[in-house]
Amino acid sequence: MKKSVRIFEKTTELTLLLCALVSILSVIFISVFIFKEGLPLFQKVGFFDFLFGGDWSPTGNPPSYGIANFIIGSIAVTFLSLLFAMPIGIGVGIFLAEISGKRLASFCRAVVQLFAGIPSVIYGLFGYIAIAPIIRRFSSSTTGLGIFTAAIILALMILPTIINITEVSLLSVKRNLREASVALGATDWYTISRVVLPAAKTGIAAGAVLGMGRAVGETMAVLMVAGNSVSRPGGILDLTRTLTMNIATDMKYASGDHYTSLFTTGIVLFVFILVLNLASNFLINRSIRGEK
Amino acid sequence: MKLNLKYDRNLGLKLKDKIAKGILIAFTAVSILVLFWIIGYILYKGSYSKKNVSSNFFIEKNTILPLDNLSEGGGESAPGEALVFIVNKHVKVDGLDVAQLKEFFTSARNPKWGFITEQNLNASVYALFPQDNQLAVKASSLLCGGEAYGASVNFEKSDDAVINSVAKDNGGIGFVSASSLAAAEKNRKVKILEVYYRQLVATSKDKSPSSIAHSEILRGLDNLSAQGLRLADYREVESSNLAPIEIQRPVSKFLLTPAFLFTPPARSGQWGGISHIIVNTLLLVFFTILISCPIGMGAAIYLTQYAKERWYVKLIRLGVETLAGVPSIILGLFGHVFFVKTLGLGIGFASAILSITIMILPTIIRTMEEALKSVPESYKEGSYALGSTKLATIFKVVVPAASTGIITGVILAIGRVVSETAVLLYTLGSSYQLVSGPSSSARVLSQHIYLLFSEAISFEKAFASAAVLIIMILAINLIANSLIRRMNKMQID
């Protein structure tokens, strides 16, 4: 091989490696900058006061930065949405993987993909105009907004994630397990519920965690339907503000310590998401290893 | 006995099977229906609006405003004693009531059509010079109540001059004597306005409703007098100080008109259309893809063709996974502090493109990796056997073979860029002007929807924009799906 050709080959490989490094560099930069901007707040506000303080009045005198209510809001909205989305998502996943014919399944898959592609502003708009009035009619809520509505919308948004992962992990269950079960005289449903589902449970759990991550990180849709109240929610029909909403709302006018505190909120959110992602990665790896 | 029991148990199991399957089918059906509900609802709300509009005047098909002897029947006076109002064809209005007309002719500042038609159009008002003839004097006393015309009114000497001026001016409005009606009708650039001058009042002072449906009036005068109401000329209402009753009228209109798509927005999006915003969206998509695709492509090629299971390759994969999970609001924060502030790019197009590039990189890398992986090993072996280098094999054999998958990845990435909002909130700004450079603030479709909604500017426009966005997403999905189908077919062949 000519020397010039080899040099060219090497430089190209190096360029490609650089391209591959962009994403890990981005993650490092994101972490560094979010932490650099957010950490200085702890010189003025105690770590525990920030995390567990229930009073958020950054423009008050003296200002007070406590994001406990937003953490509660985020957790409430996320868990409720998982509660709605998990049964339906797993159900649809089972239907696609085990029951439906090929044609129907590919149609449903296209629909699910479309679900995932709908922009979050549109989910938010839909929640405000279509879901909120229904909630208003059938409950004591005056606005129809709040945790419950936000959870419904989030459930719709994370449904595709859960369906996809459920389907993939069901399909990856070995064929001989099924055959053994059927050979023992088990019915279809018995096979699915007692053999296939337990075998795929790690994968499904990974899907749930991934969906949780999406729900915690979602901003626009919850911003439009959760009501954005800084007080502590007392029930599922109450208005709330999540961590993401806090950043999106206050960035508009924040300055000084207030601005810093939004990055501190960002750190909390970021750590939360990182933990969830690591957990789902761990689960996915385990389910793959389980197959082997 | 034993046999019987077994039979029963089997039946029970089969029933359980059927019920379980039924529930799963129901779940799937409900999910699909909900999706169609969302899409259908947004498309319907975005293309068609129906709402109640209240007015103090009775809307009727009457093109003549009589100057004296205002008759009950609706302007049967002799020609010459009446006015006809004309507007330029560009103005999307069928008729105006007397109060609105007076507003045009007495307004001190330059009046705008937007308040009535939502068009971003300055109105040019033309009137007959009040000293030239009797009719013009009467008209001025009617329209201005004895005071002078507004500062922005232009005067013309004759009816023909008014018609010509209105025809030339896109926002033109003016009046001529009723005898020139035929001349005005002949001019193709001019439209005759309907004039509403009758109002609804109570016959007796006590017990009158505060508002009434328009259809009630259309049912006839007998019906009105039975309710203790009558139609009165606006001058009678004014002179005897009567309180007009609001008339509620359902107005329906199509929102997704060409005018909406092709006119620029004005007054924060309340008036006009979304042309600038669509162009901004397309530009953002174009430049983001231009930057992110080569990087993503390079990364995917490296990961599939070069990478061995080294520690840094694992790290790279971890990086891609982590980046995919970072919420967009965090990327927005990062974009704001890094691109906007640290690099000093300012809130604008460049910062937005770079932030959103980081966001879609994992999507692109993953889809392209899948595409490259699907190329059969035998292709590469064939190429090597012919003596070509690794680089030549990759770029002349592997990449072309994976092209459909790569294009699908690009299209899916476009879909993500189009639907993103949170990253852009604090990196792109909110100006609704056309992008003019890398540091110019702008807004894209998804952001426009959010701002119209959150600032309560116009729900109608928000829905219409949402319908446009949904149509874009549907188109992107259709293209991606057909490409995926073609790819699958090719693999089977």
PDB file of N, CA, C and O in Angstrom, chain A residues 8-9 12-13 16-17 19-20 23 30 33 37 91 95 99 111 113-115 119 122 129 187-189 219 223 248 251 259 266 273-274 277, chain B residues 17 20-21 24-25 28 31 35 41 295 298-299 302 306 316 320 322 325 329-331 336-338 341-342 389 391 419 426 450 463 470 477 481:
ATOM      1  N   PHE A   8      -3.830   8.782   4.444  1.00  0.00           N
ATOM      2  CA  PHE A   8      -5.199   9.208   4.211  1.00  0.00           C
ATOM      3  C   PHE A   8      -6.178   8.333   4.988  1.00  0.00           C
ATOM      4  O   PHE A   8      -7.103   8.822   5.648  1.00  0.00           O
ATOM      5  N   GLU A   9      -5.927   7.018   4.934  1.00  0.00           N
ATOM      6  CA  GLU A   9      -6.781   6.073   5.667  1.00  0.00           C
ATOM      7  C   GLU A   9      -6.768   6.385   7.157  1.00  0.00           C
ATOM      8  O   GLU A   9      -7.787   6.413   7.821  1.00  0.00           O
ATOM      9  N   THR A  12      -8.584   9.633   8.055  1.00  0.00           N
ATOM     10  CA  THR A  12     -10.038   9.449   7.991  1.00  0.00           C
ATOM     11  C   THR A  12     -10.533   8.728   9.239  1.00  0.00           C
ATOM     12  O   THR A  12     -11.531   9.113   9.835  1.00  0.00           O
ATOM     13  N   GLU A  13      -9.789   7.689   9.620  1.00  0.00           N
ATOM     14  CA  GLU A  13     -10.206   6.944  10.808  1.00  0.00           C
ATOM     15  C   GLU A  13     -10.231   7.855  12.030  1.00  0.00           C
ATOM     16  O   GLU A  13     -11.159   7.819  12.838  1.00  0.00           O
ATOM     17  N   LEU A  16     -13.238  10.081  11.912  1.00  0.00           N
ATOM     18  CA  LEU A  16     -14.434   9.346  12.300  1.00  0.00           C
ATOM     19  C   LEU A  16     -14.475   9.152  13.812  1.00  0.00           C
ATOM     20  O   LEU A  16     -15.522   9.288  14.446  1.00  0.00           O
ATOM     21  N   LEU A  17     -13.309   8.889  14.402  1.00  0.00           N
ATOM     22  CA  LEU A  17     -13.240   8.736  15.855  1.00  0.00           C
ATOM     23  C   LEU A  17     -13.653  10.033  16.533  1.00  0.00           C
ATOM     24  O   LEU A  17     -14.405  10.040  17.513  1.00  0.00           O
ATOM     25  N   CYS A  19     -15.700  12.265  15.371  1.00  0.00           N
ATOM     26  CA  CYS A  19     -17.161  12.353  15.261  1.00  0.00           C
ATOM     27  C   CYS A  19     -17.809  11.534  16.372  1.00  0.00           C
ATOM     28  O   CYS A  19     -18.779  11.959  16.999  1.00  0.00           O
ATOM     29  N   ALA A  20     -17.242  10.335  16.605  1.00  0.00           N
ATOM     30  CA  ALA A  20     -17.823   9.453  17.615  1.00  0.00           C
ATOM     31  C   ALA A  20     -17.642  10.038  19.007  1.00  0.00           C
ATOM     32  O   ALA A  20     -18.442   9.796  19.900  1.00  0.00           O
ATOM     33  N   SER A  23     -20.373  12.960  21.031  1.00  0.00           N
ATOM     34  CA  SER A  23     -21.483  12.775  21.971  1.00  0.00           C
ATOM     35  C   SER A  23     -20.979  12.645  23.411  1.00  0.00           C
ATOM     36  O   SER A  23     -21.558  13.244  24.316  1.00  0.00           O
ATOM     37  N   ILE A  30     -21.948  19.129  29.104  1.00  0.00           N
ATOM     38  CA  ILE A  30     -23.244  19.417  29.730  1.00  0.00           C
ATOM     39  C   ILE A  30     -23.115  19.286  31.244  1.00  0.00           C
ATOM     40  O   ILE A  30     -23.482  20.193  31.993  1.00  0.00           O
ATOM     41  N   PHE A  33     -20.895  22.133  32.763  1.00  0.00           N
ATOM     42  CA  PHE A  33     -21.489  23.466  32.779  1.00  0.00           C
ATOM     43  C   PHE A  33     -22.701  23.558  33.703  1.00  0.00           C
ATOM     44  O   PHE A  33     -22.883  24.566  34.389  1.00  0.00           O
ATOM     45  N   GLU A  37     -22.530  26.030  36.939  1.00  0.00           N
ATOM     46  CA  GLU A  37     -23.481  27.121  37.112  1.00  0.00           C
ATOM     47  C   GLU A  37     -24.361  26.925  38.338  1.00  0.00           C
ATOM     48  O   GLU A  37     -24.794  27.896  38.949  1.00  0.00           O
ATOM     49  N   GLY A  91     -49.976  -4.507  27.850  1.00  0.00           N
ATOM     50  CA  GLY A  91     -51.045  -5.209  27.139  1.00  0.00           C
ATOM     51  C   GLY A  91     -50.866  -5.123  25.635  1.00  0.00           C
ATOM     52  O   GLY A  91     -50.916  -6.132  24.916  1.00  0.00           O
ATOM     53  N   PHE A  95     -50.017  -8.011  22.914  1.00  0.00           N
ATOM     54  CA  PHE A  95     -50.858  -8.216  21.734  1.00  0.00           C
ATOM     55  C   PHE A  95     -50.000  -8.246  20.465  1.00  0.00           C
ATOM     56  O   PHE A  95     -50.148  -9.125  19.621  1.00  0.00           O
ATOM     57  N   ILE A  99     -50.095 -12.170  19.951  1.00  0.00           N
ATOM     58  CA  ILE A  99     -51.442 -12.520  19.504  1.00  0.00           C
ATOM     59  C   ILE A  99     -51.735 -12.121  18.068  1.00  0.00           C
ATOM     60  O   ILE A  99     -52.216 -12.922  17.272  1.00  0.00           O
ATOM     61  N   VAL A 111     -48.622   2.855  13.878  1.00  0.00           N
ATOM     62  CA  VAL A 111     -49.411   3.775  14.703  1.00  0.00           C
ATOM     63  C   VAL A 111     -48.638   4.169  15.959  1.00  0.00           C
ATOM     64  O   VAL A 111     -48.586   5.344  16.324  1.00  0.00           O
ATOM     65  N   GLN A 113     -45.476   4.222  16.341  1.00  0.00           N
ATOM     66  CA  GLN A 113     -44.374   5.100  15.938  1.00  0.00           C
ATOM     67  C   GLN A 113     -44.870   6.533  15.756  1.00  0.00           C
ATOM     68  O   GLN A 113     -44.208   7.497  16.132  1.00  0.00           O
ATOM     69  N   LEU A 114     -46.077   6.641  15.209  1.00  0.00           N
ATOM     70  CA  LEU A 114     -46.684   7.957  15.025  1.00  0.00           C
ATOM     71  C   LEU A 114     -46.943   8.600  16.385  1.00  0.00           C
ATOM     72  O   LEU A 114     -46.715   9.796  16.574  1.00  0.00           O
ATOM     73  N   PHE A 115     -47.415   7.811  17.332  1.00  0.00           N
ATOM     74  CA  PHE A 115     -47.632   8.246  18.707  1.00  0.00           C
ATOM     75  C   PHE A 115     -46.368   8.910  19.236  1.00  0.00           C
ATOM     76  O   PHE A 115     -46.399   9.963  19.846  1.00  0.00           O
ATOM     77  N   PRO A 119     -45.397  15.915  18.485  1.00  0.00           N
ATOM     78  CA  PRO A 119     -44.663  16.872  19.320  1.00  0.00           C
ATOM     79  C   PRO A 119     -45.330  17.087  20.675  1.00  0.00           C
ATOM     80  O   PRO A 119     -46.557  17.014  20.779  1.00  0.00           O
ATOM     81  N   ILE A 122     -48.124  19.611  21.074  1.00  0.00           N
ATOM     82  CA  ILE A 122     -49.443  19.192  20.604  1.00  0.00           C
ATOM     83  C   ILE A 122     -50.134  18.354  21.673  1.00  0.00           C
ATOM     84  O   ILE A 122     -51.328  18.526  21.922  1.00  0.00           O
ATOM     85  N   ILE A 129     -57.181  21.452  25.940  1.00  0.00           N
ATOM     86  CA  ILE A 129     -58.464  21.701  25.279  1.00  0.00           C
ATOM     87  C   ILE A 129     -59.408  20.503  25.373  1.00  0.00           C
ATOM     88  O   ILE A 129     -60.611  20.659  25.500  1.00  0.00           O
ATOM     89  N   THR A 187     -52.496 -23.545  28.034  1.00  0.00           N
ATOM     90  CA  THR A 187     -53.174 -22.771  26.984  1.00  0.00           C
ATOM     91  C   THR A 187     -52.283 -21.597  26.593  1.00  0.00           C
ATOM     92  O   THR A 187     -51.272 -21.318  27.235  1.00  0.00           O
ATOM     93  N   ASP A 188     -52.710 -20.881  25.547  1.00  0.00           N
ATOM     94  CA  ASP A 188     -51.942 -19.721  25.070  1.00  0.00           C
ATOM     95  C   ASP A 188     -51.705 -18.718  26.188  1.00  0.00           C
ATOM     96  O   ASP A 188     -50.587 -18.269  26.422  1.00  0.00           O
ATOM     97  N   TRP A 189     -52.804 -18.360  26.831  1.00  0.00           N
ATOM     98  CA  TRP A 189     -52.701 -17.309  27.842  1.00  0.00           C
ATOM     99  C   TRP A 189     -51.861 -17.753  29.025  1.00  0.00           C
ATOM    100  O   TRP A 189     -51.097 -16.985  29.587  1.00  0.00           O
ATOM    101  N   THR A 219     -41.084  18.439  29.416  1.00  0.00           N
ATOM    102  CA  THR A 219     -41.290  19.814  29.857  1.00  0.00           C
ATOM    103  C   THR A 219     -42.564  20.433  29.294  1.00  0.00           C
ATOM    104  O   THR A 219     -43.452  20.846  30.035  1.00  0.00           O
ATOM    105  N   LEU A 223     -45.970  21.508  31.214  1.00  0.00           N
ATOM    106  CA  LEU A 223     -46.030  22.962  31.410  1.00  0.00           C
ATOM    107  C   LEU A 223     -47.414  23.494  31.025  1.00  0.00           C
ATOM    108  O   LEU A 223     -47.935  24.431  31.622  1.00  0.00           O
ATOM    109  N   ALA A 248     -38.269  25.918  33.143  1.00  0.00           N
ATOM    110  CA  ALA A 248     -38.825  26.575  31.956  1.00  0.00           C
ATOM    111  C   ALA A 248     -39.551  27.862  32.312  1.00  0.00           C
ATOM    112  O   ALA A 248     -39.479  28.845  31.583  1.00  0.00           O
ATOM    113  N   MET A 251     -36.800  30.696  33.984  1.00  0.00           N
ATOM    114  CA  MET A 251     -35.709  31.171  33.125  1.00  0.00           C
ATOM    115  C   MET A 251     -36.063  32.488  32.432  1.00  0.00           C
ATOM    116  O   MET A 251     -35.184  33.265  32.080  1.00  0.00           O
ATOM    117  N   TYR A 259     -31.208  32.781  39.010  1.00  0.00           N
ATOM    118  CA  TYR A 259     -30.715  32.121  37.790  1.00  0.00           C
ATOM    119  C   TYR A 259     -29.887  30.894  38.161  1.00  0.00           C
ATOM    120  O   TYR A 259     -30.083  29.804  37.627  1.00  0.00           O
ATOM    121  N   GLY A 266     -31.654  22.081  37.783  1.00  0.00           N
ATOM    122  CA  GLY A 266     -31.214  21.272  36.656  1.00  0.00           C
ATOM    123  C   GLY A 266     -30.316  20.123  37.106  1.00  0.00           C
ATOM    124  O   GLY A 266     -30.436  19.014  36.595  1.00  0.00           O
ATOM    125  N   ILE A 273     -32.224  11.769  36.258  1.00  0.00           N
ATOM    126  CA  ILE A 273     -32.299  11.124  34.945  1.00  0.00           C
ATOM    127  C   ILE A 273     -31.126  10.167  34.758  1.00  0.00           C
ATOM    128  O   ILE A 273     -31.300   9.066  34.234  1.00  0.00           O
ATOM    129  N   LEU A 274     -29.934  10.598  35.191  1.00  0.00           N
ATOM    130  CA  LEU A 274     -28.759   9.744  35.031  1.00  0.00           C
ATOM    131  C   LEU A 274     -28.958   8.428  35.759  1.00  0.00           C
ATOM    132  O   LEU A 274     -28.677   7.352  35.225  1.00  0.00           O
ATOM    133  N   ASN A 277     -31.383   6.327  33.862  1.00  0.00           N
ATOM    134  CA  ASN A 277     -30.791   5.781  32.646  1.00  0.00           C
ATOM    135  C   ASN A 277     -29.850   4.634  32.946  1.00  0.00           C
ATOM    136  O   ASN A 277     -29.863   3.609  32.269  1.00  0.00           O
TER     137      ASN A 277
ATOM    138  N   ASP B  17     -58.616 -17.698  28.706  1.00  0.00           N
ATOM    139  CA  ASP B  17     -57.810 -17.360  27.543  1.00  0.00           C
ATOM    140  C   ASP B  17     -58.483 -16.297  26.700  1.00  0.00           C
ATOM    141  O   ASP B  17     -57.877 -15.300  26.319  1.00  0.00           O
ATOM    142  N   ALA B  20     -58.740 -12.915  28.461  1.00  0.00           N
ATOM    143  CA  ALA B  20     -57.440 -12.232  28.478  1.00  0.00           C
ATOM    144  C   ALA B  20     -57.122 -11.644  27.107  1.00  0.00           C
ATOM    145  O   ALA B  20     -56.721 -10.482  26.982  1.00  0.00           O
ATOM    146  N   LYS B  21     -57.341 -12.437  26.070  1.00  0.00           N
ATOM    147  CA  LYS B  21     -57.070 -11.940  24.718  1.00  0.00           C
ATOM    148  C   LYS B  21     -57.973 -10.762  24.384  1.00  0.00           C
ATOM    149  O   LYS B  21     -57.543  -9.774  23.783  1.00  0.00           O
ATOM    150  N   LEU B  24     -56.650  -7.633  25.927  1.00  0.00           N
ATOM    151  CA  LEU B  24     -55.475  -7.129  25.201  1.00  0.00           C
ATOM    152  C   LEU B  24     -55.891  -6.434  23.918  1.00  0.00           C
ATOM    153  O   LEU B  24     -55.387  -5.360  23.574  1.00  0.00           O
ATOM    154  N   ILE B  25     -56.858  -7.070  23.209  1.00  0.00           N
ATOM    155  CA  ILE B  25     -57.326  -6.463  21.961  1.00  0.00           C
ATOM    156  C   ILE B  25     -57.976  -5.118  22.262  1.00  0.00           C
ATOM    157  O   ILE B  25     -57.758  -4.121  21.563  1.00  0.00           O
ATOM    158  N   THR B  28     -55.352  -2.461  22.855  1.00  0.00           N
ATOM    159  CA  THR B  28     -54.742  -2.020  21.599  1.00  0.00           C
ATOM    160  C   THR B  28     -55.695  -1.117  20.835  1.00  0.00           C
ATOM    161  O   THR B  28     -55.303  -0.052  20.347  1.00  0.00           O
ATOM    162  N   SER B  31     -55.849   2.288  22.416  1.00  0.00           N
ATOM    163  CA  SER B  31     -54.656   3.105  22.149  1.00  0.00           C
ATOM    164  C   SER B  31     -54.710   3.692  20.744  1.00  0.00           C
ATOM    165  O   SER B  31     -54.425   4.877  20.541  1.00  0.00           O
ATOM    166  N   LEU B  35     -55.045   7.711  19.594  1.00  0.00           N
ATOM    167  CA  LEU B  35     -54.137   8.394  18.669  1.00  0.00           C
ATOM    168  C   LEU B  35     -54.928   9.096  17.571  1.00  0.00           C
ATOM    169  O   LEU B  35     -54.694  10.263  17.257  1.00  0.00           O
ATOM    170  N   TYR B  41     -58.695  15.444  16.249  1.00  0.00           N
ATOM    171  CA  TYR B  41     -59.140  16.606  17.008  1.00  0.00           C
ATOM    172  C   TYR B  41     -58.334  17.848  16.630  1.00  0.00           C
ATOM    173  O   TYR B  41     -58.891  18.910  16.369  1.00  0.00           O
ATOM    174  N   ILE B 295     -21.642  14.416  11.339  1.00  0.00           N
ATOM    175  CA  ILE B 295     -21.056  13.968  12.606  1.00  0.00           C
ATOM    176  C   ILE B 295     -21.635  12.615  13.001  1.00  0.00           C
ATOM    177  O   ILE B 295     -20.900  11.675  13.332  1.00  0.00           O
ATOM    178  N   GLY B 298     -20.396   9.904  10.720  1.00  0.00           N
ATOM    179  CA  GLY B 298     -19.013   9.565  11.036  1.00  0.00           C
ATOM    180  C   GLY B 298     -18.945   8.676  12.264  1.00  0.00           C
ATOM    181  O   GLY B 298     -18.257   7.645  12.270  1.00  0.00           O
ATOM    182  N   ALA B 299     -19.714   9.069  13.288  1.00  0.00           N
ATOM    183  CA  ALA B 299     -19.702   8.292  14.525  1.00  0.00           C
ATOM    184  C   ALA B 299     -20.223   6.883  14.255  1.00  0.00           C
ATOM    185  O   ALA B 299     -19.642   5.897  14.729  1.00  0.00           O
ATOM    186  N   TYR B 302     -17.678   4.847  12.429  1.00  0.00           N
ATOM    187  CA  TYR B 302     -16.599   4.437  13.325  1.00  0.00           C
ATOM    188  C   TYR B 302     -17.048   3.288  14.212  1.00  0.00           C
ATOM    189  O   TYR B 302     -16.342   2.293  14.359  1.00  0.00           O
ATOM    190  N   TYR B 306     -14.980   0.389  12.520  1.00  0.00           N
ATOM    191  CA  TYR B 306     -13.627   0.445  13.054  1.00  0.00           C
ATOM    192  C   TYR B 306     -13.536  -0.063  14.485  1.00  0.00           C
ATOM    193  O   TYR B 306     -12.562  -0.701  14.861  1.00  0.00           O
ATOM    194  N   ILE B 316     -17.771   5.571  24.575  1.00  0.00           N
ATOM    195  CA  ILE B 316     -18.511   6.294  23.534  1.00  0.00           C
ATOM    196  C   ILE B 316     -19.965   5.836  23.513  1.00  0.00           C
ATOM    197  O   ILE B 316     -20.897   6.642  23.469  1.00  0.00           O
ATOM    198  N   VAL B 320     -23.387   7.998  24.114  1.00  0.00           N
ATOM    199  CA  VAL B 320     -24.541   8.107  23.217  1.00  0.00           C
ATOM    200  C   VAL B 320     -25.824   7.781  23.980  1.00  0.00           C
ATOM    201  O   VAL B 320     -26.823   8.506  23.891  1.00  0.00           O
ATOM    202  N   THR B 322     -26.347   7.964  27.238  1.00  0.00           N
ATOM    203  CA  THR B 322     -26.638   8.999  28.217  1.00  0.00           C
ATOM    204  C   THR B 322     -27.214  10.239  27.553  1.00  0.00           C
ATOM    205  O   THR B 322     -28.196  10.807  28.010  1.00  0.00           O
ATOM    206  N   GLY B 325     -30.747  10.185  26.771  1.00  0.00           N
ATOM    207  CA  GLY B 325     -31.680  10.312  27.879  1.00  0.00           C
ATOM    208  C   GLY B 325     -31.749  11.691  28.501  1.00  0.00           C
ATOM    209  O   GLY B 325     -32.625  11.972  29.304  1.00  0.00           O
ATOM    210  N   ILE B 329     -34.993  20.073  28.322  1.00  0.00           N
ATOM    211  CA  ILE B 329     -34.880  21.346  29.043  1.00  0.00           C
ATOM    212  C   ILE B 329     -33.460  21.529  29.583  1.00  0.00           C
ATOM    213  O   ILE B 329     -32.927  22.640  29.632  1.00  0.00           O
ATOM    214  N   ILE B 330     -32.804  20.386  29.943  1.00  0.00           N
ATOM    215  CA  ILE B 330     -31.405  20.458  30.404  1.00  0.00           C
ATOM    216  C   ILE B 330     -30.512  20.891  29.235  1.00  0.00           C
ATOM    217  O   ILE B 330     -29.608  21.710  29.394  1.00  0.00           O
ATOM    218  N   LEU B 331     -30.806  20.346  28.039  1.00  0.00           N
ATOM    219  CA  LEU B 331     -30.034  20.762  26.869  1.00  0.00           C
ATOM    220  C   LEU B 331     -30.264  22.242  26.591  1.00  0.00           C
ATOM    221  O   LEU B 331     -29.356  22.951  26.151  1.00  0.00           O
ATOM    222  N   HIS B 336     -28.068  27.536  26.655  1.00  0.00           N
ATOM    223  CA  HIS B 336     -28.128  28.926  27.089  1.00  0.00           C
ATOM    224  C   HIS B 336     -26.807  29.346  27.733  1.00  0.00           C
ATOM    225  O   HIS B 336     -26.278  30.412  27.436  1.00  0.00           O
ATOM    226  N   VAL B 337     -26.267  28.477  28.620  1.00  0.00           N
ATOM    227  CA  VAL B 337     -25.072  28.913  29.335  1.00  0.00           C
ATOM    228  C   VAL B 337     -23.815  28.736  28.476  1.00  0.00           C
ATOM    229  O   VAL B 337     -22.884  29.535  28.571  1.00  0.00           O
ATOM    230  N   PHE B 338     -23.801  27.724  27.588  1.00  0.00           N
ATOM    231  CA  PHE B 338     -22.585  27.479  26.816  1.00  0.00           C
ATOM    232  C   PHE B 338     -22.569  28.255  25.506  1.00  0.00           C
ATOM    233  O   PHE B 338     -21.722  29.121  25.298  1.00  0.00           O
ATOM    234  N   LYS B 341     -24.026  32.188  26.224  1.00  0.00           N
ATOM    235  CA  LYS B 341     -23.231  33.060  27.092  1.00  0.00           C
ATOM    236  C   LYS B 341     -21.725  32.847  26.966  1.00  0.00           C
ATOM    237  O   LYS B 341     -20.994  33.774  26.695  1.00  0.00           O
ATOM    238  N   THR B 342     -21.262  31.598  27.177  1.00  0.00           N
ATOM    239  CA  THR B 342     -19.813  31.363  27.204  1.00  0.00           C
ATOM    240  C   THR B 342     -19.182  31.610  25.839  1.00  0.00           C
ATOM    241  O   THR B 342     -18.177  32.292  25.727  1.00  0.00           O
ATOM    242  N   THR B 389      -9.243  -0.747  -0.574  1.00  0.00           N
ATOM    243  CA  THR B 389      -8.874  -0.456   0.810  1.00  0.00           C
ATOM    244  C   THR B 389     -10.126  -0.436   1.679  1.00  0.00           C
ATOM    245  O   THR B 389     -11.249  -0.446   1.188  1.00  0.00           O
ATOM    246  N   LEU B 391     -11.221   2.049   3.468  1.00  0.00           N
ATOM    247  CA  LEU B 391     -11.935   3.304   3.261  1.00  0.00           C
ATOM    248  C   LEU B 391     -12.814   3.229   2.024  1.00  0.00           C
ATOM    249  O   LEU B 391     -13.993   3.597   2.042  1.00  0.00           O
ATOM    250  N   SER B 419     -40.374  18.780  15.971  1.00  0.00           N
ATOM    251  CA  SER B 419     -41.288  18.765  17.114  1.00  0.00           C
ATOM    252  C   SER B 419     -40.660  19.273  18.404  1.00  0.00           C
ATOM    253  O   SER B 419     -41.328  19.353  19.405  1.00  0.00           O
ATOM    254  N   TYR B 426     -34.932  28.953  25.313  1.00  0.00           N
ATOM    255  CA  TYR B 426     -33.953  29.936  25.777  1.00  0.00           C
ATOM    256  C   TYR B 426     -32.686  29.948  24.938  1.00  0.00           C
ATOM    257  O   TYR B 426     -31.659  30.433  25.370  1.00  0.00           O
ATOM    258  N   TYR B 450     -46.662  27.138  21.200  1.00  0.00           N
ATOM    259  CA  TYR B 450     -46.584  27.299  22.645  1.00  0.00           C
ATOM    260  C   TYR B 450     -46.780  28.753  23.053  1.00  0.00           C
ATOM    261  O   TYR B 450     -47.509  29.057  23.991  1.00  0.00           O
ATOM    262  N   PHE B 463     -54.185  26.512  17.148  1.00  0.00           N
ATOM    263  CA  PHE B 463     -54.667  25.244  16.603  1.00  0.00           C
ATOM    264  C   PHE B 463     -54.341  25.109  15.124  1.00  0.00           C
ATOM    265  O   PHE B 463     -53.982  24.026  14.661  1.00  0.00           O
ATOM    266  N   ILE B 470     -48.851  18.992  12.648  1.00  0.00           N
ATOM    267  CA  ILE B 470     -49.285  17.581  12.584  1.00  0.00           C
ATOM    268  C   ILE B 470     -49.173  17.072  11.153  1.00  0.00           C
ATOM    269  O   ILE B 470     -48.722  15.943  10.918  1.00  0.00           O
ATOM    270  N   ASN B 477     -43.624  10.876   8.752  1.00  0.00           N
ATOM    271  CA  ASN B 477     -43.825   9.479   9.126  1.00  0.00           C
ATOM    272  C   ASN B 477     -44.134   8.605   7.922  1.00  0.00           C
ATOM    273  O   ASN B 477     -43.652   7.481   7.829  1.00  0.00           O
ATOM    274  N   ASN B 481     -41.931   5.543   6.780  1.00  0.00           N
ATOM    275  CA  ASN B 481     -42.512   4.201   6.727  1.00  0.00           C
ATOM    276  C   ASN B 481     -42.334   3.557   5.363  1.00  0.00           C
ATOM    277  O   ASN B 481     -42.014   2.378   5.263  1.00  0.00           O
TER     278      ASN B 481
END
